[in-house]
Amino acid sequence: MSRTAALSAASAGAPLEATTIETRELRDDDVLIDVKFAGICHSDIHQVREEWGPAIFPMVPGHEIAGVVSAVGSGVTKYQVGDRVGVGCMVDSCGECAYCKDGEEQFCTKGAVMTYNGEGYDGEKTKGGYSQAVVVSERFALRIPDALDLDVAAPLLCAGITTYNPLKRWGAGPGKKVAVVGMGGLGHMGVKFAAALGAEVTVLSRSLAKQEDARAFGATDHRSTAEEQTFEDLKGSFDLILNTVSANLPVDAYLSLLKPLGAMVNVGAPSDPDTFAAFSLIGGSKVLAGSNIGGIAQTQEMLDFAAEHGIGATIETISADQVNEAYEKVVSSGVRYRYVIDTATIGA
Ligand code: NAP
Ligand code: ZN
């Protein structure tokens, strides 16, 4: 065991403070990662503030991790010291159930072990990437291609895979019209990936403030959802709506924007329930769906696709002492478009 500097919240809603934590002895299949950058996902804020129900404290959040392998266990075959790697939302799964065998570890029947606010199969409480080091099984480390800098790669480990997965599953590509609702951390990655996959992309945001950025990310249209006219103009327009909003939305109004047979996929995870009318779906045989991160194999596919298309996150790099302020800015949608912590500044 060794100690490493980390940012930890003592209790629900408490500020993140620098402390030291223990990392476990390397098991045979473990890699020790020298964490360089950690993205701030809105899910970190939901969990630190216990907006999704009881959480485990003290909590070291962070599931958008990019760094360099600094040691390997005796049985590690996939990585060597010096390799550039990332870790996303999961650090373990049973490896034996049908979902794990199918590369959908997030649905592991034993329960995938989450990177933080989780418990390993040995009872160890997991701690995330707002830290200078993490230890994970090599099965849950991803290779970050050389074409991607580590800072812009970090957010791909959650925001990237969470948007890439449903875009692929629901057929975003040439000839398809895709709307991305909310252009924050997930949303801006959704725009970049949908455009790179060949779809025609519209951003639906609460104002027009981000429209130049939306076009730079590959959108061809950007509309304000504060204007009722938007819902009139775009009625029946989209094959796919990717909802990345962290708050509740008037779902029926968005469903009206789908073409018949179209799908609205929610990745945004507000704590209160949404409501919708059955006829909003029935009339056009529409689909209202959800999507949960993505498996390890697809996360690697997404990283390789991002490298090939020159896609990284658009980030603001911050030091450890700016994290609490950054949380407020994420909540008020002031981030452009992902905060990434330079972990070298923790405890410095
Ligand atoms: P974020 O950076 O805060 O972006 C959310 C965006 O939603 C904002 O930029 C804003 O876009 C819009 N928004 C915020 N409040 C709103 C409101 N009251 N009404 C309408 N629009 C609003 O958050 P994120 O990190 O992208 O995460 C988004 C959500 O996805 C969170 O709930 C997070 O927990 C969830 N998530 C889910 C998964 C999964 O596997 N399903 C994975 C990761 C995260 P505009 O300013 O453009 O309107
Ligand atoms: Zn996340």
Short mmCIF file of C-alpha atoms in Angstrom, two decimals, residues 65-254:
data_model
loop_
_atom_site.label_atom_id
_atom_site.label_comp_id
_atom_site.label_asym_id
_atom_site.label_seq_id
_atom_site.Cartn_x
_atom_site.Cartn_y
_atom_site.Cartn_z
CA ILE A 65 -9.17 9.59 -15.86
CA ALA A 66 -6.11 9.93 -18.11
CA GLY A 67 -2.56 9.11 -17.11
CA VAL A 68 0.50 6.95 -17.55
CA VAL A 69 1.16 3.42 -16.27
CA SER A 70 3.80 3.61 -13.54
CA ALA A 71 3.88 -0.03 -12.35
CA VAL A 72 2.35 -3.35 -13.38
CA GLY A 73 1.37 -6.52 -11.50
CA SER A 74 3.20 -9.77 -12.23
CA GLY A 75 0.47 -11.11 -14.54
CA VAL A 76 -0.19 -8.00 -16.60
CA THR A 77 0.10 -8.58 -20.34
CA LYS A 78 -1.75 -5.66 -21.96
CA TYR A 79 0.27 -2.71 -20.64
CA GLN A 80 3.81 -1.69 -19.81
CA VAL A 81 5.25 1.08 -17.67
CA GLY A 82 5.03 4.31 -19.67
CA ASP A 83 1.85 3.43 -21.59
CA ARG A 84 -0.79 6.18 -21.87
CA VAL A 85 -4.07 4.93 -20.44
CA GLY A 86 -7.51 6.00 -19.32
CA VAL A 87 -10.09 4.74 -16.85
CA GLY A 88 -13.82 5.44 -17.11
CA CYS A 89 -16.82 4.67 -14.93
CA MET A 90 -16.09 1.02 -14.11
CA VAL A 91 -13.14 -0.75 -12.50
CA ASP A 92 -14.36 -4.33 -12.24
CA SER A 93 -17.09 -6.79 -13.26
CA CYS A 94 -17.56 -10.55 -12.90
CA GLY A 95 -16.18 -11.28 -16.36
CA GLU A 96 -18.31 -14.41 -16.60
CA CYS A 97 -21.94 -13.43 -17.12
CA ALA A 98 -23.49 -13.11 -20.59
CA TYR A 99 -23.19 -9.31 -20.53
CA CYS A 100 -19.52 -9.29 -19.52
CA LYS A 101 -18.76 -11.90 -22.19
CA ASP A 102 -20.58 -9.71 -24.68
CA GLY A 103 -18.50 -6.63 -23.79
CA GLU A 104 -21.37 -4.91 -21.97
CA GLU A 105 -19.75 -4.92 -18.53
CA GLN A 106 -22.01 -2.08 -17.37
CA PHE A 107 -24.85 -4.63 -17.20
CA CYS A 108 -22.84 -7.27 -15.30
CA THR A 109 -25.34 -9.43 -13.40
CA LYS A 110 -23.10 -9.43 -10.31
CA GLY A 111 -23.00 -5.62 -10.55
CA ALA A 112 -20.13 -3.77 -12.19
CA VAL A 113 -17.87 -2.05 -9.67
CA MET A 114 -18.05 1.68 -10.19
CA THR A 115 -14.82 3.70 -10.19
CA TYR A 116 -15.87 5.62 -7.07
CA ASN A 117 -18.86 5.65 -4.73
CA GLY A 118 -18.79 1.87 -5.16
CA GLU A 119 -17.57 -1.23 -3.41
CA GLY A 120 -15.18 -3.80 -4.88
CA TYR A 121 -16.01 -7.51 -4.66
CA ASP A 122 -13.56 -7.65 -1.73
CA GLY A 123 -15.52 -4.95 0.13
CA GLU A 124 -12.96 -2.25 -0.61
CA LYS A 125 -14.60 1.18 -1.13
CA THR A 126 -13.60 2.54 -4.51
CA LYS A 127 -11.95 5.93 -4.97
CA GLY A 128 -11.87 7.84 -8.23
CA GLY A 129 -9.63 9.97 -10.35
CA TYR A 130 -9.40 13.29 -8.48
CA SER A 131 -6.17 11.76 -7.28
CA GLN A 132 -2.54 11.43 -8.28
CA ALA A 133 -2.70 7.64 -8.56
CA VAL A 134 -5.25 4.88 -9.11
CA VAL A 135 -4.89 1.10 -9.19
CA VAL A 136 -7.17 -0.87 -11.52
CA SER A 137 -7.26 -4.24 -13.20
CA GLU A 138 -5.70 -4.02 -16.66
CA ARG A 139 -9.09 -5.20 -18.03
CA PHE A 140 -10.56 -1.79 -17.16
CA ALA A 141 -7.72 0.38 -18.44
CA LEU A 142 -8.07 1.78 -21.96
CA ARG A 143 -5.28 2.65 -24.33
CA ILE A 144 -5.18 6.35 -25.21
CA PRO A 145 -3.92 6.71 -28.79
CA ASP A 146 -0.83 8.89 -29.29
CA ALA A 147 -2.84 11.29 -31.48
CA LEU A 148 -4.87 12.39 -28.43
CA ASP A 149 -3.37 14.60 -25.73
CA LEU A 150 -4.13 13.29 -22.25
CA ASP A 151 -6.01 16.40 -21.11
CA VAL A 152 -8.54 16.38 -23.98
CA ALA A 153 -8.77 12.58 -23.84
CA ALA A 154 -9.81 12.42 -20.17
CA PRO A 155 -13.46 13.47 -20.74
CA LEU A 156 -13.83 10.85 -23.47
CA LEU A 157 -13.79 8.15 -20.77
CA CYS A 158 -17.30 9.14 -19.68
CA ALA A 159 -18.74 12.00 -21.76
CA GLY A 160 -17.27 10.44 -24.90
CA ILE A 161 -18.47 6.86 -24.52
CA THR A 162 -21.86 7.89 -23.08
CA THR A 163 -22.69 9.80 -26.27
CA TYR A 164 -20.85 7.59 -28.81
CA ASN A 165 -22.70 4.45 -27.64
CA PRO A 166 -26.31 5.61 -28.26
CA LEU A 167 -25.34 7.44 -31.47
CA LYS A 168 -23.98 4.16 -32.84
CA ARG A 169 -26.82 2.03 -31.50
CA TRP A 170 -29.54 4.29 -32.91
CA GLY A 171 -27.89 4.68 -36.28
CA ALA A 172 -26.56 8.26 -36.36
CA GLY A 173 -24.90 8.54 -39.75
CA PRO A 174 -25.31 9.83 -43.30
CA GLY A 175 -28.89 10.74 -44.15
CA LYS A 176 -29.96 10.95 -40.49
CA LYS A 177 -31.03 14.09 -38.67
CA VAL A 178 -29.87 14.14 -35.07
CA ALA A 179 -30.72 16.69 -32.37
CA VAL A 180 -28.52 17.01 -29.31
CA VAL A 181 -30.36 18.57 -26.37
CA GLY A 182 -28.14 20.50 -23.92
CA MET A 183 -24.61 21.40 -24.93
CA GLY A 184 -22.51 20.79 -21.85
CA GLY A 185 -19.85 18.13 -21.30
CA LEU A 186 -21.83 15.24 -22.79
CA GLY A 187 -23.71 17.36 -25.31
CA HIS A 188 -20.65 18.87 -26.96
CA MET A 189 -19.14 15.40 -27.38
CA GLY A 190 -22.45 14.20 -28.81
CA VAL A 191 -22.32 16.96 -31.41
CA LYS A 192 -18.72 16.14 -32.38
CA PHE A 193 -19.36 12.40 -32.66
CA ALA A 194 -22.71 12.67 -34.47
CA ALA A 195 -21.15 15.03 -37.04
CA ALA A 196 -18.09 12.78 -37.46
CA LEU A 197 -20.41 9.80 -38.01
CA GLY A 198 -21.96 11.74 -40.91
CA ALA A 199 -25.29 12.82 -39.42
CA GLU A 200 -26.82 16.26 -39.86
CA VAL A 201 -26.73 17.76 -36.36
CA THR A 202 -28.93 20.37 -34.68
CA VAL A 203 -28.20 21.63 -31.17
CA LEU A 204 -31.19 22.41 -28.95
CA SER A 205 -29.95 24.68 -26.20
CA ARG A 206 -31.69 27.09 -23.82
CA SER A 207 -30.22 30.09 -25.61
CA LEU A 208 -28.22 30.97 -28.68
CA ALA A 209 -25.12 31.77 -26.61
CA LYS A 210 -23.24 28.66 -27.74
CA GLN A 211 -24.23 28.70 -31.40
CA GLU A 212 -20.80 29.55 -32.81
CA ASP A 213 -19.25 26.78 -30.76
CA ALA A 214 -21.96 24.35 -31.90
CA ARG A 215 -21.10 25.04 -35.52
CA ALA A 216 -17.38 24.67 -34.81
CA PHE A 217 -18.15 21.24 -33.28
CA GLY A 218 -19.96 20.21 -36.49
CA ALA A 219 -23.62 21.19 -36.00
CA THR A 220 -25.38 22.78 -38.96
CA ASP A 221 -28.20 24.29 -36.91
CA HIS A 222 -28.63 25.61 -33.37
CA ARG A 223 -31.98 26.57 -31.86
CA SER A 224 -33.13 28.06 -28.59
CA THR A 225 -35.59 25.92 -26.67
CA ALA A 226 -36.69 29.05 -24.81
CA GLU A 227 -38.53 30.04 -28.02
CA GLU A 228 -41.86 28.27 -28.54
CA GLN A 229 -41.39 28.82 -32.26
CA THR A 230 -38.50 26.35 -32.22
CA PHE A 231 -40.93 23.53 -31.41
CA GLU A 232 -43.24 24.63 -34.22
CA ASP A 233 -40.43 24.98 -36.75
CA LEU A 234 -38.81 21.64 -35.99
CA LYS A 235 -41.92 19.48 -35.54
CA GLY A 236 -41.39 15.99 -36.98
CA SER A 237 -37.78 16.73 -38.01
CA PHE A 238 -35.46 14.27 -36.31
CA ASP A 239 -34.60 10.59 -36.60
CA LEU A 240 -32.83 10.73 -33.25
CA ILE A 241 -32.82 13.07 -30.25
CA LEU A 242 -29.98 12.65 -27.76
CA ASN A 243 -31.01 14.25 -24.47
CA THR A 244 -27.99 15.12 -22.33
CA VAL A 245 -29.77 17.49 -19.95
CA SER A 246 -29.12 17.08 -16.22
CA ALA A 247 -32.59 18.46 -15.33
CA ASN A 248 -36.18 17.45 -16.15
CA LEU A 249 -37.56 18.41 -19.55
CA PRO A 250 -41.09 18.66 -21.02
CA VAL A 251 -40.70 15.28 -22.72
CA ASP A 252 -43.87 15.50 -24.86
CA ALA A 253 -42.62 18.68 -26.52
CA TYR A 254 -39.36 16.97 -27.49
#
